[in-house]
Coordinates of C-alpha atoms in Angstrom, one line a residue:
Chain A
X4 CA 11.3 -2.7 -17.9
X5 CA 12.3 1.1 -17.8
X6 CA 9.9 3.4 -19.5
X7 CA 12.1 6.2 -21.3
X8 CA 10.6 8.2 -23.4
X9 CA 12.9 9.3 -26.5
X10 CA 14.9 11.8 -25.3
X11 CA 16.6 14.6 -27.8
X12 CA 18.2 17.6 -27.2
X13 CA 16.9 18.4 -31.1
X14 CA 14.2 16.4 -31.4
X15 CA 13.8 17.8 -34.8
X16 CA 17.3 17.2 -35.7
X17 CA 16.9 13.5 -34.7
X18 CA 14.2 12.9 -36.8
X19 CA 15.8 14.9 -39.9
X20 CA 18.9 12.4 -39.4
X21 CA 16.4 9.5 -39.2
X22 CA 14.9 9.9 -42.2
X23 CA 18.5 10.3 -43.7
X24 CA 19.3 7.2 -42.6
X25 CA 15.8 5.8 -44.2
X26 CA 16.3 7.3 -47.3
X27 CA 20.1 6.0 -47.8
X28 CA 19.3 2.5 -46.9
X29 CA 16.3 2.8 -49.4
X30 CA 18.7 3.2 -52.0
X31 CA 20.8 0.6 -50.8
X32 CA 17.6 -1.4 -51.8
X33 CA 18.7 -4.9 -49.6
X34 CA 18.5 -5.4 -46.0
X35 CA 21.8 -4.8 -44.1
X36 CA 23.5 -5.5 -40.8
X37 CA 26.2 -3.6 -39.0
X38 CA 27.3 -4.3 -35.9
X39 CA 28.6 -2.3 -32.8
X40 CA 31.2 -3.8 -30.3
X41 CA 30.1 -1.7 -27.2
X42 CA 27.7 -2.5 -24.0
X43 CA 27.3 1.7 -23.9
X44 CA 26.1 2.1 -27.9
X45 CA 24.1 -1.1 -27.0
X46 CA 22.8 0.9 -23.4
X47 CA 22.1 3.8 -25.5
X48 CA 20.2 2.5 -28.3
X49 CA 17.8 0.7 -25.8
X50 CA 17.4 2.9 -23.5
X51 CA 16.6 5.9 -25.7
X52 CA 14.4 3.2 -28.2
X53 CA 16.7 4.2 -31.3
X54 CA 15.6 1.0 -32.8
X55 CA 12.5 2.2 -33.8
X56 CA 13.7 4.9 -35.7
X57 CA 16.1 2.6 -37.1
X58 CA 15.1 1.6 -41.2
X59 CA 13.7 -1.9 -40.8
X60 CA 16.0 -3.2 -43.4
X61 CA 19.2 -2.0 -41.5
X62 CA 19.9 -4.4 -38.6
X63 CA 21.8 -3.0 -36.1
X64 CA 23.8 -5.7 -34.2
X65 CA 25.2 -5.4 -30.6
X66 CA 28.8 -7.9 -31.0
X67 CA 30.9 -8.9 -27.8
X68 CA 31.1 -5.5 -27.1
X69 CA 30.7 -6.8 -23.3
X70 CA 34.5 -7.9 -21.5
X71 CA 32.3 -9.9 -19.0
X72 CA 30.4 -12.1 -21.5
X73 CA 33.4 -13.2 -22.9
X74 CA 35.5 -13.7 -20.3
X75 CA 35.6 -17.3 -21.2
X76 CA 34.8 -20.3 -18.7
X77 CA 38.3 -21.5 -17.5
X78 CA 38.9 -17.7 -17.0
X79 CA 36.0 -17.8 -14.6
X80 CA 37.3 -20.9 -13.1
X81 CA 40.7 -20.1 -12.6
X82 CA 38.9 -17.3 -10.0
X83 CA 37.2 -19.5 -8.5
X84 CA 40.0 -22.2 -7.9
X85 CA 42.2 -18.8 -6.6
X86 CA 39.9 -18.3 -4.0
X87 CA 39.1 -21.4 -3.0
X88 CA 42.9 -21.7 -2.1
X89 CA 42.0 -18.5 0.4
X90 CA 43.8 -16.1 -1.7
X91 CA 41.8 -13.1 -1.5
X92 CA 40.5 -11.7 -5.0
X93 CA 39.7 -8.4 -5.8
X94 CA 37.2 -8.2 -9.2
X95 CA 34.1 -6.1 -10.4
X96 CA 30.6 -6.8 -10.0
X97 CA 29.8 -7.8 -13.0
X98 CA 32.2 -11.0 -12.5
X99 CA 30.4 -12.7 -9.7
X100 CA 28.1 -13.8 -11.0
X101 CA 29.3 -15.6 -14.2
X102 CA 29.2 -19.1 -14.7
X103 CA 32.3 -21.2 -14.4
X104 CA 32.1 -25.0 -15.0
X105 CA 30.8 -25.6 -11.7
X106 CA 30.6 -22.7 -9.8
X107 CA 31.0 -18.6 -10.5
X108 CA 32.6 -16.3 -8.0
X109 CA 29.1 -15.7 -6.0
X110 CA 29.4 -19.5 -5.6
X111 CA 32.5 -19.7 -3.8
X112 CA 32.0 -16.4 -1.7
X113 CA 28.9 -18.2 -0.4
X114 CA 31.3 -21.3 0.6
X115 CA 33.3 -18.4 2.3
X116 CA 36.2 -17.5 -0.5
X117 CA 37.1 -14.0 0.4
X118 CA 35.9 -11.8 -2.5
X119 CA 35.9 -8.0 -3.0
X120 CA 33.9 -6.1 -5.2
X121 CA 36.4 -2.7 -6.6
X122 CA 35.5 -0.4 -8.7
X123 CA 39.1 0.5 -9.9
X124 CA 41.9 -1.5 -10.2
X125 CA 44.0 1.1 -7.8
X126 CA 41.2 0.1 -4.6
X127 CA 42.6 -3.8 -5.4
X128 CA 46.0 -2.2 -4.4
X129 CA 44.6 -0.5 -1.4
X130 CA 43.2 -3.7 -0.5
X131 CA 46.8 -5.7 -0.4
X132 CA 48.9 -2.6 1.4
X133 CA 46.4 -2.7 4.2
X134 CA 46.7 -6.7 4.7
X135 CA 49.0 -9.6 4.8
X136 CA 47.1 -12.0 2.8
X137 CA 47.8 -12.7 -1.0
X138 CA 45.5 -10.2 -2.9
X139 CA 45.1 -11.2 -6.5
X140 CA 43.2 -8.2 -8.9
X141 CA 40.5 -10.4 -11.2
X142 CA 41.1 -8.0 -13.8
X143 CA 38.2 -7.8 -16.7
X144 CA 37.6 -5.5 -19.3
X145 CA 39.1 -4.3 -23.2
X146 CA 41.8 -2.0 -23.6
X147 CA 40.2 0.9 -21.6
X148 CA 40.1 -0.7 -18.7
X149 CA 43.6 -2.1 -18.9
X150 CA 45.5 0.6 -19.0
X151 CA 44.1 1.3 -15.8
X152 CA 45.5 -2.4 -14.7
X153 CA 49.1 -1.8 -16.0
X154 CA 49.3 1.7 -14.4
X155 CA 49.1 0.1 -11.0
X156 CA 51.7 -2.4 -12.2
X157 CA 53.8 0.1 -12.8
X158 CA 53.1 2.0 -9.6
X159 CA 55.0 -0.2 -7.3
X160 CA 52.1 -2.2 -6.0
X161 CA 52.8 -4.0 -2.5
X162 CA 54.6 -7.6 -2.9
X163 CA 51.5 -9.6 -1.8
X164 CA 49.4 -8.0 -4.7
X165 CA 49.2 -9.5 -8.0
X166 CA 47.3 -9.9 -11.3
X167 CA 44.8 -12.6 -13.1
X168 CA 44.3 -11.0 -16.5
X169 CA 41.4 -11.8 -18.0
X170 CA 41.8 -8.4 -20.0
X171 CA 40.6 -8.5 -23.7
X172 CA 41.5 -6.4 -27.1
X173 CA 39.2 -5.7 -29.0
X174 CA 40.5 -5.0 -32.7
X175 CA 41.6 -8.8 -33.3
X176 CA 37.7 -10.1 -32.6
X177 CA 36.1 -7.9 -34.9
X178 CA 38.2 -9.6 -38.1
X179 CA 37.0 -12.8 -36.7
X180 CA 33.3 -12.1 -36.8
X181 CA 33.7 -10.5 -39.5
X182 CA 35.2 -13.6 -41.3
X183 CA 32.5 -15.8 -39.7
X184 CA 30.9 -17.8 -42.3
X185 CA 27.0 -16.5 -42.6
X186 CA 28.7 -13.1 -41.5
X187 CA 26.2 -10.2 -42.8
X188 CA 28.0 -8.0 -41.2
X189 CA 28.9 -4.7 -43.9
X190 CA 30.2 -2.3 -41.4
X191 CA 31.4 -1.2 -38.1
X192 CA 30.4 1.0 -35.4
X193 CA 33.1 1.2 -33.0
X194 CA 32.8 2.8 -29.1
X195 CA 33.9 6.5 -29.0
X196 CA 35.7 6.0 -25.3
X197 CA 37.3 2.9 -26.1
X198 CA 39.4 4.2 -29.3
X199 CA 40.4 7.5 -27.5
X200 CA 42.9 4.9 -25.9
X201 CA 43.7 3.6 -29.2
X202 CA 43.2 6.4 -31.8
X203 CA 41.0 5.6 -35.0
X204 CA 44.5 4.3 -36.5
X205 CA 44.0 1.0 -34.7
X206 CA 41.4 0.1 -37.1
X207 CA 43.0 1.1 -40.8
X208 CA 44.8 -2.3 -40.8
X209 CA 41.2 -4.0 -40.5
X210 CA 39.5 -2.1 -43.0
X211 CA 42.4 -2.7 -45.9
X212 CA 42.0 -6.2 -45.2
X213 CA 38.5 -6.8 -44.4
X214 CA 36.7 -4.0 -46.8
X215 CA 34.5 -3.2 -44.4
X216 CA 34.4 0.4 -42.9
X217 CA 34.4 1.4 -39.5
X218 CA 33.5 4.6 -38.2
X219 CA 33.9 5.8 -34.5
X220 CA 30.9 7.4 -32.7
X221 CA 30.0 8.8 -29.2
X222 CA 27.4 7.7 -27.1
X223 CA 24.7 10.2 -27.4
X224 CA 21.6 9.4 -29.2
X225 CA 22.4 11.7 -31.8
X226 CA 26.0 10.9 -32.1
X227 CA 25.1 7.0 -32.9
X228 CA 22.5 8.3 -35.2
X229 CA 25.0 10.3 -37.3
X230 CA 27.7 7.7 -37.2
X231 CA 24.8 5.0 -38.4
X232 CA 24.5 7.6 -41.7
X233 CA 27.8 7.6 -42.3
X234 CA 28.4 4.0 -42.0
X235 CA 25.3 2.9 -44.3
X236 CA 26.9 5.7 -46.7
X237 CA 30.6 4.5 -46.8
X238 CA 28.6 0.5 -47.9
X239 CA 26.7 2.6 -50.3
X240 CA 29.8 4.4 -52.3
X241 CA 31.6 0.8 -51.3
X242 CA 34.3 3.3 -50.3
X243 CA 35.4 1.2 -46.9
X244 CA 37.4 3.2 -44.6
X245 CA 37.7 4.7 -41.0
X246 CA 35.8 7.6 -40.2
X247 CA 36.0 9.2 -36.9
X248 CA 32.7 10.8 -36.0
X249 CA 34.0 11.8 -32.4
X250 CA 36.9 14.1 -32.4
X251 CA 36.3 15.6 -29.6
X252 CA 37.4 12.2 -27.4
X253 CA 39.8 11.0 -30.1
X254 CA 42.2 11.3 -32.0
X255 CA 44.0 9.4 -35.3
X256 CA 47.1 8.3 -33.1
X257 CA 45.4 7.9 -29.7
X258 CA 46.5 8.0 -26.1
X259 CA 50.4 7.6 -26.7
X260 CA 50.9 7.6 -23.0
X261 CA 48.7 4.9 -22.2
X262 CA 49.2 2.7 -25.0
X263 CA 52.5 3.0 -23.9
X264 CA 52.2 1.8 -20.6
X265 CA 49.7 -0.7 -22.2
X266 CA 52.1 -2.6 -24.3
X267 CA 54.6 -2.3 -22.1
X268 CA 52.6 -4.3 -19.2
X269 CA 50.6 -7.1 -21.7
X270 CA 51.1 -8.7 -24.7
X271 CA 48.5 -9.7 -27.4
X272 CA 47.7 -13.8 -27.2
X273 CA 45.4 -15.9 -28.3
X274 CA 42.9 -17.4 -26.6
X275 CA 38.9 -18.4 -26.2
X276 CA 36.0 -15.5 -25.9
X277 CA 33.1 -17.0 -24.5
X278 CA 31.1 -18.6 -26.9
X279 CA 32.7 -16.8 -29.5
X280 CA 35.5 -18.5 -31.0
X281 CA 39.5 -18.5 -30.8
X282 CA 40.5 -14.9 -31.2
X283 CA 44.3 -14.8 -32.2
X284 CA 45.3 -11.9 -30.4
X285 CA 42.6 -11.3 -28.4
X286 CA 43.5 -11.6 -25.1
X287 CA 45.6 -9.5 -22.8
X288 CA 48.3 -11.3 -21.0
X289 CA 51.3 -9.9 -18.8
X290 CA 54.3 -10.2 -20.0
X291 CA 57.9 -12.0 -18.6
X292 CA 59.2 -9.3 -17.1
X293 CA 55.7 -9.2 -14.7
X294 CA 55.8 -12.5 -13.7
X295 CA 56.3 -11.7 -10.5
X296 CA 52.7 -9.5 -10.3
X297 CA 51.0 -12.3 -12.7
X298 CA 48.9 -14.7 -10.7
X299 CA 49.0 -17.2 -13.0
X300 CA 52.8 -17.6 -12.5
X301 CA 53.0 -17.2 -8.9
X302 CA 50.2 -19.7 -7.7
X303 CA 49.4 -23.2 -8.9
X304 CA 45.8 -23.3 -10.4
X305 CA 45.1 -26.8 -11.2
X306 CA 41.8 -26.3 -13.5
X307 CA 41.5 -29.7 -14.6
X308 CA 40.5 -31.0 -11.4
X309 CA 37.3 -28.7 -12.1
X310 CA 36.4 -30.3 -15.6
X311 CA 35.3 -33.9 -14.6
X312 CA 32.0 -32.2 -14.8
X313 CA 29.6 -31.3 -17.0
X314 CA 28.0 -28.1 -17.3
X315 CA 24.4 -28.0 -16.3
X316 CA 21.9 -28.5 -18.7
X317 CA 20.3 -25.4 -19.4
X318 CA 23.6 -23.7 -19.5
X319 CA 23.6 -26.0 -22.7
X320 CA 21.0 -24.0 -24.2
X321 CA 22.4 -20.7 -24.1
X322 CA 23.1 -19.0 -26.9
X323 CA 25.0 -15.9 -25.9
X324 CA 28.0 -16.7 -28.3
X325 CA 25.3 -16.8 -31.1
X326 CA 24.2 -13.6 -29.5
X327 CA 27.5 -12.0 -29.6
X328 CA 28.7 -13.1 -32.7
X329 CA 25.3 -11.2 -34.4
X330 CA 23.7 -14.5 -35.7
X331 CA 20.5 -14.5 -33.1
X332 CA 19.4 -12.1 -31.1
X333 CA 17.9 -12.7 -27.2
X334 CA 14.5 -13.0 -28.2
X335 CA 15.7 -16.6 -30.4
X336 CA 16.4 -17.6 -27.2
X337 CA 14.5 -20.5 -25.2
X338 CA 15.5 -18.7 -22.1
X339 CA 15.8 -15.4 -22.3
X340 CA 13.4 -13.8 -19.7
X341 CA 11.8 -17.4 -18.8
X342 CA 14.6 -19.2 -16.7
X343 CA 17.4 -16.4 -17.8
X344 CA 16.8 -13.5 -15.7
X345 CA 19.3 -10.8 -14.5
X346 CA 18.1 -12.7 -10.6
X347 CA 19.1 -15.9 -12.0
X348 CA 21.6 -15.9 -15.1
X349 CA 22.2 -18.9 -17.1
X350 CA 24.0 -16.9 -19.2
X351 CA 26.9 -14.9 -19.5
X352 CA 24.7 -12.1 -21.4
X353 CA 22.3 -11.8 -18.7
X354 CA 24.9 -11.2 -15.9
X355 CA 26.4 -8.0 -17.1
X356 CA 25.4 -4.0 -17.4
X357 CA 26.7 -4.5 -20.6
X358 CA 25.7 -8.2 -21.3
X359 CA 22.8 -7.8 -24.7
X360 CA 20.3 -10.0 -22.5
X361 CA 20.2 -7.9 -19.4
X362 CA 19.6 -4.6 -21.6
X363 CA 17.2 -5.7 -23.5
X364 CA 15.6 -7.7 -20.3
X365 CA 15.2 -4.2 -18.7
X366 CA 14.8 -2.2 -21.5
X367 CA 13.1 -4.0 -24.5
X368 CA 14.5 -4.7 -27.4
X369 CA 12.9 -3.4 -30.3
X370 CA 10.1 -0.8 -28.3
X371 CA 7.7 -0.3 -31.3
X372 CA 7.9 3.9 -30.5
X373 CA 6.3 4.8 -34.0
X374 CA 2.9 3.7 -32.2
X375 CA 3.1 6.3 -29.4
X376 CA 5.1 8.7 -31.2
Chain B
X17 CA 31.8 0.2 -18.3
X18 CA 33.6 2.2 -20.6
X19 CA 31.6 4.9 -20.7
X20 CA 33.6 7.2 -18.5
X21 CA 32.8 10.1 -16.7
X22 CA 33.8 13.8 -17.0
X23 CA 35.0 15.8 -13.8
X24 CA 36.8 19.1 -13.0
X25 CA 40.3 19.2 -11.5
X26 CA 40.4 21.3 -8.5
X27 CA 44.2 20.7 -7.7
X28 CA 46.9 18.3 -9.2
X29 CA 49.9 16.8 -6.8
X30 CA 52.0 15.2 -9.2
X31 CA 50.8 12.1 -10.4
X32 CA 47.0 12.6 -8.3
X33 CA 44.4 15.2 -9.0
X34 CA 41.4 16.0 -6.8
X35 CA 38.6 16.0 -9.1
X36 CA 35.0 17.4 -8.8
X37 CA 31.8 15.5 -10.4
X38 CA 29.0 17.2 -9.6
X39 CA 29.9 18.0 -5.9
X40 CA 31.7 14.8 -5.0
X41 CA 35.6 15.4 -4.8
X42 CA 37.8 12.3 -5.5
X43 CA 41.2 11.8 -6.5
X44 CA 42.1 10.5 -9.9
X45 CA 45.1 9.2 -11.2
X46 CA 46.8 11.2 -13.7
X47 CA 49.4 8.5 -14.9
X48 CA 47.9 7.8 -18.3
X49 CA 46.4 10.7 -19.5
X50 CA 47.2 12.5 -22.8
X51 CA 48.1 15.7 -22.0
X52 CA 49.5 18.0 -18.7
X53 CA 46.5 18.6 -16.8
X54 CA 45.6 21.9 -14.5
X55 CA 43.3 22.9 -11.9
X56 CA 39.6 24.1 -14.4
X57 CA 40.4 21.6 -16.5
X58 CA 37.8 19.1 -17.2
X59 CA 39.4 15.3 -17.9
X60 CA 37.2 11.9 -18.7
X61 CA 37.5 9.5 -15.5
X62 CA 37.4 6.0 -16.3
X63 CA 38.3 3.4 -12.9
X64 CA 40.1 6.3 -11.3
X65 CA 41.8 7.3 -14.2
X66 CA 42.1 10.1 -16.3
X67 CA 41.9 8.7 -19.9
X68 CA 41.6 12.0 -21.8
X69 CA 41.6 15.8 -21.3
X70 CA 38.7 17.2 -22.4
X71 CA 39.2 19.8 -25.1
X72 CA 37.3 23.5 -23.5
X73 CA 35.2 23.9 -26.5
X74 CA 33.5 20.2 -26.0
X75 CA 33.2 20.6 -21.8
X76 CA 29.3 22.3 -22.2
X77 CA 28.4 19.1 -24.9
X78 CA 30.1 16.6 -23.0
X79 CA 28.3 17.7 -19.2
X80 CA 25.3 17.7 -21.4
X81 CA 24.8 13.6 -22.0
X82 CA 26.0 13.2 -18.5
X83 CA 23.6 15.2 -17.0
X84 CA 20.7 13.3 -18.6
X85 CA 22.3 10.2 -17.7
X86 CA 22.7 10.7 -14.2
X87 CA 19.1 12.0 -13.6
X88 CA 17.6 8.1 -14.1
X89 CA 17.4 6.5 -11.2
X90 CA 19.9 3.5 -10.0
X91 CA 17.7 0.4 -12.0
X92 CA 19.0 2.4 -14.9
X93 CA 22.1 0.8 -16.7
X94 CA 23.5 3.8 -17.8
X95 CA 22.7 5.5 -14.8
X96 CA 24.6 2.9 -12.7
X97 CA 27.8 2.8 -15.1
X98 CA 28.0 6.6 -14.7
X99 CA 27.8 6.6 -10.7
X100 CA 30.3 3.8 -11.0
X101 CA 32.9 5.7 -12.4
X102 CA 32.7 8.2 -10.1
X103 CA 32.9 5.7 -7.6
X104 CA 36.2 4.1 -9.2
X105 CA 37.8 7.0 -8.3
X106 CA 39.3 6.8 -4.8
X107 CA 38.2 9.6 -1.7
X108 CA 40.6 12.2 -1.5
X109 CA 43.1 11.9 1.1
X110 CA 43.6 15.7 1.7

């Protein structure tokens, strides 16, 4: 575990926003839970131990706010059938290690699938214009990340390169766990950098059906602070609505450009999130017109022929989705930091930088700060 | 992941800019971002592409976080996703 100390630019400030936050869930005079859809407002609220300054009655819940966790098991598979064919697959680090039925990507590099790790979608492209073989982009990650994936679409990538989406949107997953049954979920926190693709618009929709508000907030300490007042606020007045607390990334209408290019390249479907649930719209798949960049098209991946088996046993125990969905956290876990280990993941939660597990494996979860403030 | 990571253009060829963070000059795609983009400039990076340009008045604020961030060292998450976005963008080719 990392040992940071709380680090403020305004201490003072901090604390004065603190004890705002205190004082308004006083008067809300119930315990509450919000929940964040972000690995970096998760990264951010271990790292700098905002949980101890958090009121104990507010639960703040980290939600599948992590595109590896929930890249769902036949996702995973379909990579790992891909490259045991020999086509060569391009995919972040995060992916190799997440659990398929049977095997994950680390598996079948080991049996000698050739795998690169990229950082951006554009080195995938590199990859394929400097060699004959068929070079298939793994692409994970929400919206933010796949605008990056249909830009080199559109850029004229080389004829052997093409696409397995395993892209996901965000929006359409939070109305699901909202919806959940048990949900004690009252409001939103929503990741600064994600809706300055989107614009604050994206979520009006959401709160006129759900009554819930959302407000949009940054990644400094201070900045998730604030936007925690404001939420806990907006349930107190039971006046639901969107509140951008980060104007300086974003804006009520967005990137135009990219969502352009966005849309134009996927469309919304429905599909699985890891241990989530069935999110209509959730997933990011290419549209007709790309059929000839979309992997799934152009090569035959027969996943049945992976599920005659069973998944391990312990895999059985994990309870990322109940993670994710806001209903347990890691430490309800038989696992967590016994067998499940960011050297050893059983889970999907442990693999990734963003994956709740793995921060709260290196960081703690709930560092009791008071005690050594 | 999507954190980002702020840089300053030092030169824009159509569609491409040569970006600085902090000393290391890469080239970012500028395909999807918001708003025409010249050399001072500051834009957010995310996988080799500019996502946003970075309004002047919230440059100082925005160097600020990053700064702290990038002084952990590489077993911290945050650290890591920063100095992976700046390697998502692509060496320059000039």
């Amino acid at each position: 575990m990392i040992d940071t100390p709380l680090q403020f630019r305004d201490p003072a400030l901090a604390h004065a926003m603190a004890a705002t936050l205190k004082r308004l869930v006083e008067q809300l005079d119930r315990p509450a839970a919000v929940m964040h859809v972000c690995g970096s407002h998760e990264q951010a609220i271990a790292k700098f131990g905002l949980r101890s300054l958090f009121p104990k009655a507010l639960d703040v819940i980290m939600g599948p706010g992590c595109p590896v966790c929930v890249t769902d098991v036949p996702e995973v598979d379909e990579g790992v059938l891909l490259a045991r064919q020999g086509v060569r697959l391009a995919t972040f680090g995060d992916m190799l290690r997440v659990p398929g039925t049977v095997a994950s990507l680390a598996d079948a590099q080991a049996d000698g699938a050739k795998i690169d790790i990229i950082y951006s979608p554009r080195q995938a492209v590199e990859i394929a214009r400097n060699t004959t073989d068929e070079v298939v982009l793994f692409a994970s990650g929400f919206e933010t990340t796949a605008v990056a994936t249909a830009a080199v679409i559109l850029d004229d990538p080389p004829p052997n390169f093409s696409v397995l989406s395993a892209h996901k949107y965000i929006p359409p997953v939070m109305e699901i766990v909202a919806e959940m049954p048990g949900s004690r979920i009252e409001g939103f926190l929503a990741a600064g950098h994600a809706a300055v693709i989107t614009g604050s618009a994206v979520f009006e929709p959401f709160v006129e059906r759900n009554r819930v508000p959302v407000v949009i907030a940054g990644f400094e300490p201070m900045d998730i602070l604030a936007g925690l007042v404001e939420l806990v606020d907006l349930i107190l007045a039971k006046t639901p609505r969107v509140v951008n607390m980060f104007p300086r990334c974003v804006t009520r209408e967005g990137n135009l450009a990219a969502q352009e290019q966005l849309w134009r390249v996927f469309r919304p479907i429905g599909g699985r999130w890891r241990g989530i649930a069935h999110v209509p719209n959730g997933n990011l798949r290419l549209r007709d017109e790309f059929a000839h960049v979309d992997a799934r098209k152009r090569f035959t991946i027969d996943l049945p022929s992976l599920w005659d088996f069973a998944p391990p046993a312990l895999a059985r125990q994990c309870i990322c989705g109940d993670i994710m969905a806001g209903i347990r956290n890691p430490r309800d876990c038989r696992l967590f930091n016994r067998e499940c280990v960011p050297e050893n993941p059983i889970g999907a939660c442990m693999v990734s930088n963003e994956g709740t597990c793995k921060i709260w494996h290196l960081y703690g979860g709930v560092p009791d700060l008071e005690a050594s403030a | 992941m999507c954190l980002g990571v702020p840089g300053r253009v030092i030169e824009v060829r159509e569609f491409t800019a040569t970006v600085d963070f902090w000393g290391v000059r890469k080239d970012v795609r500028l395909d999807i971002v918001d708003e025409p983009v010249a050399p001072g400039d500051y834009i957010l990076n995310h996988v080799g592409f500019a996502i946003r340009r970075i309004p002047p008045e919230s440059v100082q604020e925005t160097l600020a976080l990053y700064e702290m961030l990038l002084g952990g060292d590489d077993a911290d998450l945050m650290t890591s996703d920063v100095r992976g976005e700046i390697s998502g963008a692509m060496k320059g080719t000039s």
